[in-house]
Short mmCIF file of C-alpha atoms in Angstrom, two decimals:
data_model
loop_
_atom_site.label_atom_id
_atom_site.label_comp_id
_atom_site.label_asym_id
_atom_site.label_seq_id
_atom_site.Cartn_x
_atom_site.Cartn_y
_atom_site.Cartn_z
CA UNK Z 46 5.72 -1.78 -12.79
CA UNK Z 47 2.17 -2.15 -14.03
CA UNK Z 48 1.40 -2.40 -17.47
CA UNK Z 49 -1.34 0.39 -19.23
CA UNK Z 50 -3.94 -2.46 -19.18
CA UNK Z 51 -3.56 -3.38 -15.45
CA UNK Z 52 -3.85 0.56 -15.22
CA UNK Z 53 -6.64 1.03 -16.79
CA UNK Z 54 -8.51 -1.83 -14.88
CA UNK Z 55 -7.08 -0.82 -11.60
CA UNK Z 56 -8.39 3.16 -12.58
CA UNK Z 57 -12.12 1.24 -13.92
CA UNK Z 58 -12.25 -0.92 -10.38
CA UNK Z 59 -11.19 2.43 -8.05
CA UNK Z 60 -14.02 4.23 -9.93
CA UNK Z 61 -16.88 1.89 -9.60
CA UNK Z 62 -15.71 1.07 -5.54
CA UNK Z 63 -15.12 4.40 -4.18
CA UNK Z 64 -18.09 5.26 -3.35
CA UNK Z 65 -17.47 2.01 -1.04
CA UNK Z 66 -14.68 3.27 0.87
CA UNK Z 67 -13.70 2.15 4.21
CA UNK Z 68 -15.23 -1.12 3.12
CA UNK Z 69 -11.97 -4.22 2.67
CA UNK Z 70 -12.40 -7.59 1.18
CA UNK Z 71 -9.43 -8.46 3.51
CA UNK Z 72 -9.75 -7.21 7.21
CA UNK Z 73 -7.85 -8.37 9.73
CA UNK Z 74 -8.87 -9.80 12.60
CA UNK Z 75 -7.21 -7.64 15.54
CA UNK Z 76 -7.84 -8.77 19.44
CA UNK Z 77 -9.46 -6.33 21.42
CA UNK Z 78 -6.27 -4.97 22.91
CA UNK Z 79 -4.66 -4.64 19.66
CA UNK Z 80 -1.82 -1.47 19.80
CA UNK Z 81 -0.13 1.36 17.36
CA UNK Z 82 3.55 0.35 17.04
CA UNK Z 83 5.49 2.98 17.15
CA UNK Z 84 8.04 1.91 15.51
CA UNK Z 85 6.54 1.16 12.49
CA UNK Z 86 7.61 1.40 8.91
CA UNK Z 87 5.61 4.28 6.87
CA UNK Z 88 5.20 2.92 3.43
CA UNK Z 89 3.77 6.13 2.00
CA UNK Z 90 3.55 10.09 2.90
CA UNK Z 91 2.95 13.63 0.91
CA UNK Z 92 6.59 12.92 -1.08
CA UNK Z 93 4.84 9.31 -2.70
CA UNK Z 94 0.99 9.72 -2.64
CA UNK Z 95 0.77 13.95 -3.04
CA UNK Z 96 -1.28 15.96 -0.88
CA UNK Z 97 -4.96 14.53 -1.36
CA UNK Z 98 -4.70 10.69 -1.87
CA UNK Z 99 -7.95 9.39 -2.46
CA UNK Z 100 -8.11 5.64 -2.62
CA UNK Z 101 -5.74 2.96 -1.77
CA UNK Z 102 -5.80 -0.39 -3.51
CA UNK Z 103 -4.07 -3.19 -2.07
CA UNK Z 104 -3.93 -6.59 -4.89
CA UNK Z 105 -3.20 -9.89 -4.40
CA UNK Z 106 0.40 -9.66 -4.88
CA UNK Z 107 0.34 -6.92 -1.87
CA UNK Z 108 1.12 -4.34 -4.80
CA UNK Z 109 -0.38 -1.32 -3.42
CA UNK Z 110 -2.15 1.70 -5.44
CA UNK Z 111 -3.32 5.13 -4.72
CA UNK Z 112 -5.06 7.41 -6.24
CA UNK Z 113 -3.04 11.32 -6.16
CA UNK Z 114 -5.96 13.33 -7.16
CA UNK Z 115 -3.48 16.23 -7.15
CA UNK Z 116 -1.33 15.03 -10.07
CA UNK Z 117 -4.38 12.78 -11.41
CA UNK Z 118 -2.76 9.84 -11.69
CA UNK Z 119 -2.41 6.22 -9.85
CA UNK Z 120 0.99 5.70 -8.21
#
């Protein structure tokens, strides 16, 4: 669980970088012939992130945060 300060600076750093979006500090490095799996785990859908996530934010502890613009709030 995050604290209210690592909230609040999480909520100050989407702000300033979304108008960078698409744009990752860590990208992987996929070969040319990289493929979907299939069978894949999905880590997040309408139930966890609502309807119109905005932003995803991925720290160094692989905690990840999005932004649910339809409840306003980071989850």
């Amino acid at each position: 669980m995050l604290s209210m300060d690592s909230l609040a600076l999480l909520a100050t750093m989407l702000l300033i970088f979304q108008h960078i979006e698409g744009t990752s500090v860590n990208r992987p490095k996929l070969c040319p012939s990289a493929t979907w799996n299939t069978t894949a785990t999905t880590f997040a859908d309408m139930n966890t992130v609502g309807i119109y996530p905005h932003g995803i934010f991925i720290n160094r502890n692989n905690t990840i945060c999005v932004i649910n613009q339809q409840l306003q709030s980071i989850q």
